[in-house]
Short mmCIF file of C-alpha atoms and ligand atoms in Angstrom, two decimals:
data_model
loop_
_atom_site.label_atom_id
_atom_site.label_comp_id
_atom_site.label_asym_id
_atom_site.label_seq_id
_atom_site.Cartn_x
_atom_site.Cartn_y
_atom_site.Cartn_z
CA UNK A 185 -99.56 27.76 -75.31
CA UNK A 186 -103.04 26.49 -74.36
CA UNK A 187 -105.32 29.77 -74.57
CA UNK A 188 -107.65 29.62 -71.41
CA UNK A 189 -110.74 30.61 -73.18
CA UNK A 190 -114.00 29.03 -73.85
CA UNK A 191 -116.63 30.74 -75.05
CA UNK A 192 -116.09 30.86 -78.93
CA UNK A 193 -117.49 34.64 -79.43
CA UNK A 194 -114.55 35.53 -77.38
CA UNK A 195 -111.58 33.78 -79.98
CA UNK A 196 -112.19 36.79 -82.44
CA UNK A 197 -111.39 39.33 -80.07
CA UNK A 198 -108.56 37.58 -78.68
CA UNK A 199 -106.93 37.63 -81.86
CA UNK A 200 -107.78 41.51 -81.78
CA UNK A 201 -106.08 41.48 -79.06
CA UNK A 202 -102.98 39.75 -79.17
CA UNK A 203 -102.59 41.28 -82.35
CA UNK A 204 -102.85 45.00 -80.41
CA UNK A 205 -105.76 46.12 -82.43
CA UNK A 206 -108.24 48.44 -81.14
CA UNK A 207 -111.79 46.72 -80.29
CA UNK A 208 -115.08 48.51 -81.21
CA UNK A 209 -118.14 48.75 -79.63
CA UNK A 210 -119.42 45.60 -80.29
CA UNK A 211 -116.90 43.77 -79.18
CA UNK A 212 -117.32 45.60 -75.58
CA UNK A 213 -120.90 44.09 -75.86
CA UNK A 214 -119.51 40.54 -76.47
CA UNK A 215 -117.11 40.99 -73.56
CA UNK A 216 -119.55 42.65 -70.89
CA UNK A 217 -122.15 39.54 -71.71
CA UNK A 218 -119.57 36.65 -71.66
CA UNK A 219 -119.77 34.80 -68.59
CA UNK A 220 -116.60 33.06 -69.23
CA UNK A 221 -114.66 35.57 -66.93
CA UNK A 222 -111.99 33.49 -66.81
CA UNK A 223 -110.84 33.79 -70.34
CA UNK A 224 -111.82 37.34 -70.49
CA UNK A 225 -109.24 38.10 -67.30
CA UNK A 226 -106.79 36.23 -69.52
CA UNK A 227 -107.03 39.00 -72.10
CA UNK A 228 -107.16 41.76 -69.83
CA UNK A 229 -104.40 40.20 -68.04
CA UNK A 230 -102.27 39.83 -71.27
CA UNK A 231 -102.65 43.66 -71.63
CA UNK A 232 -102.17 44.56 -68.28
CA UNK A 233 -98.60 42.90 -68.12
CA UNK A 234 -97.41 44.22 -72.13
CA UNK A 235 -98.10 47.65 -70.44
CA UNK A 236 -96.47 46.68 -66.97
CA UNK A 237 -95.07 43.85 -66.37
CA UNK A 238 -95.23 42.38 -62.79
CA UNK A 239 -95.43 45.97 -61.48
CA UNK A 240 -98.41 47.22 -59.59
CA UNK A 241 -98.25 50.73 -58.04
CA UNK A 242 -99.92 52.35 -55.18
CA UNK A 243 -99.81 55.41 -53.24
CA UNK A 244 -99.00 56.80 -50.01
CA UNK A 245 -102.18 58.98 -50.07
CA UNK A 246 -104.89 60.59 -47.65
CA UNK A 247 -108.21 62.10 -48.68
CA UNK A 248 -109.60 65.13 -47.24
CA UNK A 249 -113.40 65.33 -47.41
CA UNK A 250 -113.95 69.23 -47.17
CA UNK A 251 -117.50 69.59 -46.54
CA UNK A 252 -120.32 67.26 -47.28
CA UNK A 253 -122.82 70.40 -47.56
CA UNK A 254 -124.03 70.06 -51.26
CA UNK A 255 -126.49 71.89 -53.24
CA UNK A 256 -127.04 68.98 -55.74
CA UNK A 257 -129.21 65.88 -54.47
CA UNK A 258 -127.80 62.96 -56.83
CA UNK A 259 -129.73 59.66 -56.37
CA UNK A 260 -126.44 57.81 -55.65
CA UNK A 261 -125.36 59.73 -52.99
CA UNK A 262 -125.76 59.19 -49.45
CA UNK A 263 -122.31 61.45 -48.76
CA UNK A 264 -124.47 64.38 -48.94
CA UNK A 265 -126.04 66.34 -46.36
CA UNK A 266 -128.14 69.61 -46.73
CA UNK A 267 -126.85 72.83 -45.21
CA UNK A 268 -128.12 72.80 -41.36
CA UNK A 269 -128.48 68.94 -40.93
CA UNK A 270 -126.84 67.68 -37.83
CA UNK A 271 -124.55 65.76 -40.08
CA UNK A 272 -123.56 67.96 -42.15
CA UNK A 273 -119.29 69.50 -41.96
CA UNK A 274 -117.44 71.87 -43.25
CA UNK A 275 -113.71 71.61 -42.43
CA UNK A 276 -112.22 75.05 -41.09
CA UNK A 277 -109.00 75.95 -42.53
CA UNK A 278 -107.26 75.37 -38.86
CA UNK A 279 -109.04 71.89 -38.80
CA UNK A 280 -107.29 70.76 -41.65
CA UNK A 281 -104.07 71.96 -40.44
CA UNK A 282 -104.63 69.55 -37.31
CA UNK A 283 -106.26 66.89 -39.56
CA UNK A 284 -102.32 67.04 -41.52
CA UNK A 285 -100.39 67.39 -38.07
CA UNK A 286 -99.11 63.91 -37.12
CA UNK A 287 -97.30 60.89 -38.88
CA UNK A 288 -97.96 62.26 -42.27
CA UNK A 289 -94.38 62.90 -43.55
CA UNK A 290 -94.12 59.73 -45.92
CA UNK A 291 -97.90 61.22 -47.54
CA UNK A 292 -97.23 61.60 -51.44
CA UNK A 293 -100.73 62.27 -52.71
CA UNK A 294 -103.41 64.15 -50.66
CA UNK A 295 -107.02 63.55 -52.33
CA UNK A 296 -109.27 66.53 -51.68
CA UNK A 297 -112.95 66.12 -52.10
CA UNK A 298 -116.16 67.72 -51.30
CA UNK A 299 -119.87 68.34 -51.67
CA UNK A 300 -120.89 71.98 -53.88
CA UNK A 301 -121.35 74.39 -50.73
CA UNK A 302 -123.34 76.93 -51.62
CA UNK A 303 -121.36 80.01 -49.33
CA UNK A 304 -117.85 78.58 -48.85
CA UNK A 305 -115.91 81.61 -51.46
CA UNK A 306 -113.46 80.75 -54.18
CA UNK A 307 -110.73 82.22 -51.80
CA UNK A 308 -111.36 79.02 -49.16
CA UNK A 309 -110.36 76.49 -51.95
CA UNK A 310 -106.99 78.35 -52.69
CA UNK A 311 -106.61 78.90 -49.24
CA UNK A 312 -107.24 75.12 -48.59
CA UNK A 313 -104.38 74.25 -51.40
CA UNK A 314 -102.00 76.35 -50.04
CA UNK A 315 -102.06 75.69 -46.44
CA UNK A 316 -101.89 71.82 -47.18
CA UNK A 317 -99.23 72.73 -49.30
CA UNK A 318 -97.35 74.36 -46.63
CA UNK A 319 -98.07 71.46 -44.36
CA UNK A 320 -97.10 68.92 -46.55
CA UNK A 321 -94.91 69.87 -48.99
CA UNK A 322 -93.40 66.69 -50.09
CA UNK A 323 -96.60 66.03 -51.25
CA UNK A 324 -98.94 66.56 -54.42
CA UNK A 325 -102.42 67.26 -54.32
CA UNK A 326 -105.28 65.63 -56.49
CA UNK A 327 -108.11 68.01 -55.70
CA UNK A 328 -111.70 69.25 -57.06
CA UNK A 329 -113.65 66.67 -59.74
CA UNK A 330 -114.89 68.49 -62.88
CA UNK A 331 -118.29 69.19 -61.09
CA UNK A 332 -116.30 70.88 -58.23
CA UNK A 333 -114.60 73.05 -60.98
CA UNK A 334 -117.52 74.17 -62.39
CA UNK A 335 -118.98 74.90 -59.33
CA UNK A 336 -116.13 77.35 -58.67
CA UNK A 337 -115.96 78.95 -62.04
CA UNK A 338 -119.39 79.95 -61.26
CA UNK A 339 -118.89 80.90 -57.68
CA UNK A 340 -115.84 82.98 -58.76
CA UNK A 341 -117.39 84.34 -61.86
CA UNK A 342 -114.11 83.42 -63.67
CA UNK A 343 -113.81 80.87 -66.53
CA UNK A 344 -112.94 77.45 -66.32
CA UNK A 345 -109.02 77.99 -67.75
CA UNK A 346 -108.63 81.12 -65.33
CA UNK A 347 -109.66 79.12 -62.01
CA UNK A 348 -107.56 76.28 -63.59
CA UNK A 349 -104.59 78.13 -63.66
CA UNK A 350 -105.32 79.65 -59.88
CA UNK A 351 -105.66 76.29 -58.64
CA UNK A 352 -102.24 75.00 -60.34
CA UNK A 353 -100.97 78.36 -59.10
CA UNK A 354 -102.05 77.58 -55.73
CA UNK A 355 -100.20 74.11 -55.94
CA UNK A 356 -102.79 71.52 -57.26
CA UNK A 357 -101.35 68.83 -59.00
CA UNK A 358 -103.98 66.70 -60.81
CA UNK A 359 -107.68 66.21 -60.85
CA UNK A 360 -109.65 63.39 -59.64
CA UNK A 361 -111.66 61.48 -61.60
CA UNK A 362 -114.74 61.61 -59.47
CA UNK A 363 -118.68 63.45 -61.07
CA UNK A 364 -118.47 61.71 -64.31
CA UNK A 365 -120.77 58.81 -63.41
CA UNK A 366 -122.34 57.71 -66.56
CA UNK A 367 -122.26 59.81 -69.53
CA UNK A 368 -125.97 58.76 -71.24
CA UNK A 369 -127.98 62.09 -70.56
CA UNK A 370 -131.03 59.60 -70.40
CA UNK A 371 -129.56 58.05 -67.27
CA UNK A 372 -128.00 61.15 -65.71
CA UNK A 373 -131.56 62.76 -65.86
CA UNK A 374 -132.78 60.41 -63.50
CA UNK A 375 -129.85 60.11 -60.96
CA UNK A 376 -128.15 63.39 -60.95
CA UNK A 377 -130.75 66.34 -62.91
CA UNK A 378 -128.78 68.85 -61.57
CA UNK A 379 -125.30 68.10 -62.37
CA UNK A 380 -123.06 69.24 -65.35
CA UNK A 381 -123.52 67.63 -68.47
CA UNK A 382 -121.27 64.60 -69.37
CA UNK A 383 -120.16 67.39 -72.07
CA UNK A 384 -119.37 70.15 -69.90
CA UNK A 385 -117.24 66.94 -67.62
CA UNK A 386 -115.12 66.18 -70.79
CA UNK A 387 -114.83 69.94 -71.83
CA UNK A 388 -113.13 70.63 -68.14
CA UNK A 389 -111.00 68.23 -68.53
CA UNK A 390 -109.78 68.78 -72.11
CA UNK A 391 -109.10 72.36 -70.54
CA UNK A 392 -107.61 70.46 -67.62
CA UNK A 393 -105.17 68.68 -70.28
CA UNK A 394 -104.47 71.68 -72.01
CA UNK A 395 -102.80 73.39 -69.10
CA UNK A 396 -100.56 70.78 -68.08
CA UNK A 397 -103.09 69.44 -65.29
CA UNK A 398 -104.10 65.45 -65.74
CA UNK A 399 -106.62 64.56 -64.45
CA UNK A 400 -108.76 60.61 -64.30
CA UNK A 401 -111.70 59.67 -64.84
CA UNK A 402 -114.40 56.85 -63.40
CA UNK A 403 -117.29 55.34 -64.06
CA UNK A 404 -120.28 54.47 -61.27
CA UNK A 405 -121.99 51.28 -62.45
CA UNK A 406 -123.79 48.79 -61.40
CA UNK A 407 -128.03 50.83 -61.09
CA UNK A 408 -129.85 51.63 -63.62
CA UNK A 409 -127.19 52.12 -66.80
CA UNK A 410 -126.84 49.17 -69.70
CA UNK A 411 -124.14 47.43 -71.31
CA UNK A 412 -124.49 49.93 -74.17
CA UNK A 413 -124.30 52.54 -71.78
CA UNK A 414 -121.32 51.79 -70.49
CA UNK A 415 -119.30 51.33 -73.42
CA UNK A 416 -120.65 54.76 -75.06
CA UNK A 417 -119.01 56.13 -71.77
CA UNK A 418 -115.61 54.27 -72.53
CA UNK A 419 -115.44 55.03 -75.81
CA UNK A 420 -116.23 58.91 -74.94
CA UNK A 421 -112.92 58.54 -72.55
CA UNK A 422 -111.38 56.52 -75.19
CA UNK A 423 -111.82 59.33 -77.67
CA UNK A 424 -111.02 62.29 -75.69
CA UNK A 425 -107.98 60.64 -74.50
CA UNK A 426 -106.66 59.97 -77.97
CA UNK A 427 -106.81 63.62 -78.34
CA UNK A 428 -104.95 65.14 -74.79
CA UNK A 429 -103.79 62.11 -73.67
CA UNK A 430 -104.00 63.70 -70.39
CA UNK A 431 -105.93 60.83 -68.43
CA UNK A 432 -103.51 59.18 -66.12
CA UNK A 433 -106.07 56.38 -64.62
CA UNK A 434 -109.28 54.63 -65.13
CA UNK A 435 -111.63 54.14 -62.02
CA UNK A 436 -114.75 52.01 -62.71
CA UNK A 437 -116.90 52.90 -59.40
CA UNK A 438 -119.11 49.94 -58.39
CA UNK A 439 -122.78 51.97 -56.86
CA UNK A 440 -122.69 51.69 -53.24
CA UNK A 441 -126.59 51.56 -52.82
CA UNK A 442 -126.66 50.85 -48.86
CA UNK A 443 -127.79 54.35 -48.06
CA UNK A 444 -128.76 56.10 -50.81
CA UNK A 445 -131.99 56.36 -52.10
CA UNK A 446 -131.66 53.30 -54.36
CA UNK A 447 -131.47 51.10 -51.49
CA UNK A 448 -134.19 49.58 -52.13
CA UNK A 449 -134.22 49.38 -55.56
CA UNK A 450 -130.76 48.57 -56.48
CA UNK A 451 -128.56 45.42 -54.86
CA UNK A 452 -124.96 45.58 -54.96
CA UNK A 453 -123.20 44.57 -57.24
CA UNK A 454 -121.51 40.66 -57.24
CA UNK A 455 -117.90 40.04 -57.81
CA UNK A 456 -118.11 38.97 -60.85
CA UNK A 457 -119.39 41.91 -62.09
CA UNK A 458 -116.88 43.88 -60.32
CA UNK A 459 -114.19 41.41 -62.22
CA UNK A 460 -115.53 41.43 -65.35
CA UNK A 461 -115.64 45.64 -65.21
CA UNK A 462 -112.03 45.88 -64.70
CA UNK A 463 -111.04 43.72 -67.40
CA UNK A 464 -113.48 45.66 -69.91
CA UNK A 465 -112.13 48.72 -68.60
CA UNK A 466 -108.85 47.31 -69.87
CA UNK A 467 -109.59 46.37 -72.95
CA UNK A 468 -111.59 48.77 -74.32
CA UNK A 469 -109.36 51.58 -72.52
CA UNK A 470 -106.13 50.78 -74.86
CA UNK A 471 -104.78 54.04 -74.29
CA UNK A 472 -105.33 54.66 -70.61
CA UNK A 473 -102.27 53.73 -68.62
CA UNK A 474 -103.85 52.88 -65.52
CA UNK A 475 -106.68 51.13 -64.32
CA UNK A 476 -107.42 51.24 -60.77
CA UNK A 477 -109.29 48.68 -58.89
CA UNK A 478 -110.29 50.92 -55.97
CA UNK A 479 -110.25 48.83 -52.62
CA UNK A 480 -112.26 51.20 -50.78
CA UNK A 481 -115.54 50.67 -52.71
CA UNK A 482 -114.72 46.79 -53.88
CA UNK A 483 -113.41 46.15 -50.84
CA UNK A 484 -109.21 45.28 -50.60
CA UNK A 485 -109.70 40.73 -51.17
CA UNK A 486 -111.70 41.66 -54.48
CA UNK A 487 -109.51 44.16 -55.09
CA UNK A 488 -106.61 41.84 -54.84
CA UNK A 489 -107.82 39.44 -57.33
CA UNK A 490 -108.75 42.26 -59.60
CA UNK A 491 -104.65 42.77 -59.92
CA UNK A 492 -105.27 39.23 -62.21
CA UNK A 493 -108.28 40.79 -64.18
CA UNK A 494 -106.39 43.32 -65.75
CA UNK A 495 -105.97 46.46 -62.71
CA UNK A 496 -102.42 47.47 -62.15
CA UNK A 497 -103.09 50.28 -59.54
CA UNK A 498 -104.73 49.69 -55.66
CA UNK A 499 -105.02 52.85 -55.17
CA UNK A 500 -103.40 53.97 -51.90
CA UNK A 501 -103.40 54.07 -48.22
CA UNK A 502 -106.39 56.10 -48.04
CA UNK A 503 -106.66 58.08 -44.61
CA UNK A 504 -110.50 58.86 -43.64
CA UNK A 505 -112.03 58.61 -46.88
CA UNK A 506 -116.01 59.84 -46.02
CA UNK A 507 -117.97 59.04 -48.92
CA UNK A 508 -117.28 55.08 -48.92
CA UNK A 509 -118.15 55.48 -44.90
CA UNK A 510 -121.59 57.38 -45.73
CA UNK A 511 -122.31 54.75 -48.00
CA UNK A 512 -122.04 52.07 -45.74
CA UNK A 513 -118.95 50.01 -46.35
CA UNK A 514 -117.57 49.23 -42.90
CA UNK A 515 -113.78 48.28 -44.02
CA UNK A 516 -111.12 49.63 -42.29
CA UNK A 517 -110.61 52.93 -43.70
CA UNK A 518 -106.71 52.41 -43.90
CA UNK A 519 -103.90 50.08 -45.00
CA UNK A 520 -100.62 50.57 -43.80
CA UNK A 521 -97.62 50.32 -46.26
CA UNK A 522 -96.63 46.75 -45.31
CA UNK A 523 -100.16 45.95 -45.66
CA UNK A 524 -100.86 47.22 -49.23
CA UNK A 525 -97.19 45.49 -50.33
CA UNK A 526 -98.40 42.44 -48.78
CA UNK A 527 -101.54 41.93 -50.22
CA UNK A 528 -99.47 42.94 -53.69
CA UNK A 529 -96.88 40.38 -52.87
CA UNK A 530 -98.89 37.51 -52.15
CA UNK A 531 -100.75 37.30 -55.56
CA UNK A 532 -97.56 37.91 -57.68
CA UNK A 533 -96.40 40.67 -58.25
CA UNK A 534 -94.04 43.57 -57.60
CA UNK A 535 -95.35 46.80 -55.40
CA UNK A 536 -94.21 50.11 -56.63
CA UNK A 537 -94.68 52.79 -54.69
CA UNK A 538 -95.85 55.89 -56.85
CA UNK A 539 -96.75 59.40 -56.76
CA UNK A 540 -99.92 61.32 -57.78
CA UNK A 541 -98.27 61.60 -61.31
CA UNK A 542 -97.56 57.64 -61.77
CA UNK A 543 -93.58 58.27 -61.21
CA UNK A 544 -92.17 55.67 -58.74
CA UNK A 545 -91.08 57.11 -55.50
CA UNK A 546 -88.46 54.89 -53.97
O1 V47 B 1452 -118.31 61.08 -58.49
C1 V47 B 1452 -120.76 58.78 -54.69
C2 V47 B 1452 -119.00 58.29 -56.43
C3 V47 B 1452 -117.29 59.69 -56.78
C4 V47 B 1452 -121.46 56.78 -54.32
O2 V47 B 1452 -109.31 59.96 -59.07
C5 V47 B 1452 -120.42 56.72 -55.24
O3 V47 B 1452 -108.18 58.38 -58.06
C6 V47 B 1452 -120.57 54.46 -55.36
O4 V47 B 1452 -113.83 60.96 -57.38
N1 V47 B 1452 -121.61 54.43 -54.51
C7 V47 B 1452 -116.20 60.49 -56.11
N2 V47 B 1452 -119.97 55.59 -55.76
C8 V47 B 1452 -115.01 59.59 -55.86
C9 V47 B 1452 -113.85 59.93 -56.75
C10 V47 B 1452 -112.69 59.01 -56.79
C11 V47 B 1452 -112.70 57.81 -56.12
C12 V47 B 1452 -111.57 57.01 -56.18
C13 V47 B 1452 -110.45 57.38 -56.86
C14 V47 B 1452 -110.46 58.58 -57.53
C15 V47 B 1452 -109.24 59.01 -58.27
C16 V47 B 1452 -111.58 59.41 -57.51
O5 V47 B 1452 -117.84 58.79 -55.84
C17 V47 B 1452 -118.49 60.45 -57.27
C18 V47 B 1452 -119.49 59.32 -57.42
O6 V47 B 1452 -119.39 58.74 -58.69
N3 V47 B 1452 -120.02 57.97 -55.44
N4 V47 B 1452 -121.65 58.06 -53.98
C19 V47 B 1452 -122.08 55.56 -53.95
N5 V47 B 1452 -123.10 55.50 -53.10
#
């Protein structure tokens, strides 16, 4: 077989590769500055189909953006809205039960969520679990990032295993891999002071693995973070998941800058870049199952040829996702069934319909 890569520095990791041996940190460094994307997708590509053959899953799913009221004021953002703007939301209990009225019966995976509000009580988020529960009990619920956790440990004045188990008592499923961002402290100072430490993020979810809750876990890039930056946040996932191996999915987030504060600091980032992040993701993530190219932020023909660059998840349906919207990607903000199976189809491969938990549904 003719190997389709070019640039030399990137034969040595190949035969890391193909040999299934675990690559270090420099060898992140030589893939993230290759420009030879093309032979880098090849690797990524190669892992991609040992782990899962032609298959690529996706989800019936719809997220349910609870309030966009948030105390924090992360540079990123542009979701969040301080308490008594004229944009700012907080769902009632009833208008969620009308938001999950409707066509909603085939729904496997509902994605809950929101800003940190500074009155809504610990009793709302049960509440909010239950009732979609009730309303939709065929399906499971990914709800509250690691921040979101936090936030209600200290709300609640319980600790972080207690409001664990209330959640999981109250039906949650899974968490989402959402407030991680980017681990260096030196770059989390200057986009998001205020929120919990990358430590206190992989604490929650060690906790979170403990219990019998996975959870996943993403990565915003693409402002002010390095190369090195990056891979120390890989390798923290890397490490923590050869411990729990709770993580079901990887989620590299490209920075939506439109409306945030960066806007005109920051320019989006290219395709390549986008490419070239999902098949580092892969590599360097050799024990993650998943890696997700998420169509709502890379938009659904990137994400498409991201299935070739080493992503075997697209994610889901999505139903009114807000914080893509805020941030000024116009897409549609759905994709019917046939859709998502198309788009699957047509570059190769074999749709599986999954649930929150990775098992195939039909
Ligand atoms: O943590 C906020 C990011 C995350 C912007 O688990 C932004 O399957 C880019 O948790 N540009 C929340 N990103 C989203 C999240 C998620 C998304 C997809 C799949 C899963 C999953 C989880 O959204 C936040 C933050 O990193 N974010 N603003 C922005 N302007």
């Amino acid at each position: 077989m003719v190997i389709p890569i070019s640039d030399p520095a990137l034969l040595k990791i190949w035969d890391k590769v193909s040999n299934n041996k675990r690559l270090q940190f420099e060898d992140g460094l030589t893939l993230f500055k290759t420009t030879d994307l093309l032979g880098l997708g090849f690797m990524a590509f190669h892992v991609k189909a040992q782990k899962h053959g032609p298959k690529i899953y996706y989800v019936i799913n719809r997220h349910l953006n609870y309030t966009n009221i948030c105390v924090n004021c992360c540079k990123f953002c542009a979701f969040r809205r301080p308490e008594g703007h004229p944009e700012a939301y907080v769902l009632t209990i009833e208008e969620i039960v009308q938001k999950l009225k409707g066509p909603d019966s085939s729904v496997r995976e509902v994605h809950i969520v929101g800003g940190l509000h500074p009155d809504l009580p610990y009793t709302y988020y049960l509440e909010l679990l239950k009732t979609v529960k009730e309303h939709l009990p065929q399906s499971q619920i990914k709800a509250f990032t690691c921040v979101e956790i936090d936030h209600l440990a200290k709300i609640s004045g319980k600790d972080i295993r207690q409001v664990l188990l209330e959640l999981k008592e109250a039906g949650l499923t899974c968490l989402p891999g959402g407030g991680a961002e980017i681990f260096s402290e030196k770059i989390r100072q200057k986009l998001c002071p205020e929120k919990l430490t990358a430590e206190r993020w992989l604490e929650i979810n060690r906790l979170a693995h403990e219990l019998g809750i996975p959870s996943n876990a993403t990565m915003l890039y693409g402002h002010i973070e390095s190369y090195e930056d990056r891979l120390e946040h890989l390798l923290a996932l890397r490490e923590l998941q050869d411990q729990t191996q709770g993580f079901l999915c990887f989620i590299p987030l490209p920075f939506l800058p439109y409306k945030s504060y960066l806007r005109k600091e920051i320019a989006p980032t290219t395709g390549f870049e986008d490419l070239k992040m999902i098949a580092v993701s892969r590599l360097m993530l050799d024990n993650f199952p998943h890696i997700k190219a998420y169509w709502v932020f890379m938009g659904i023909k990137l994400a498409q040829v991201a299935l070739h660059f080493g992503a075997d998840d697209l994610h889901g349906t999505v139903i009114e996702e807000k914080i893509s919207a805020f941030s000024g990607v116009e897409e549609n903000q759905a994709l019917s069934l046939q859709e998502i199976e198309r788009v699957i189809r047509e570059a190769g491969f074999e749709p599986v319909e999954r649930d929150a938990l990775y098992q195939p549904v039909r």
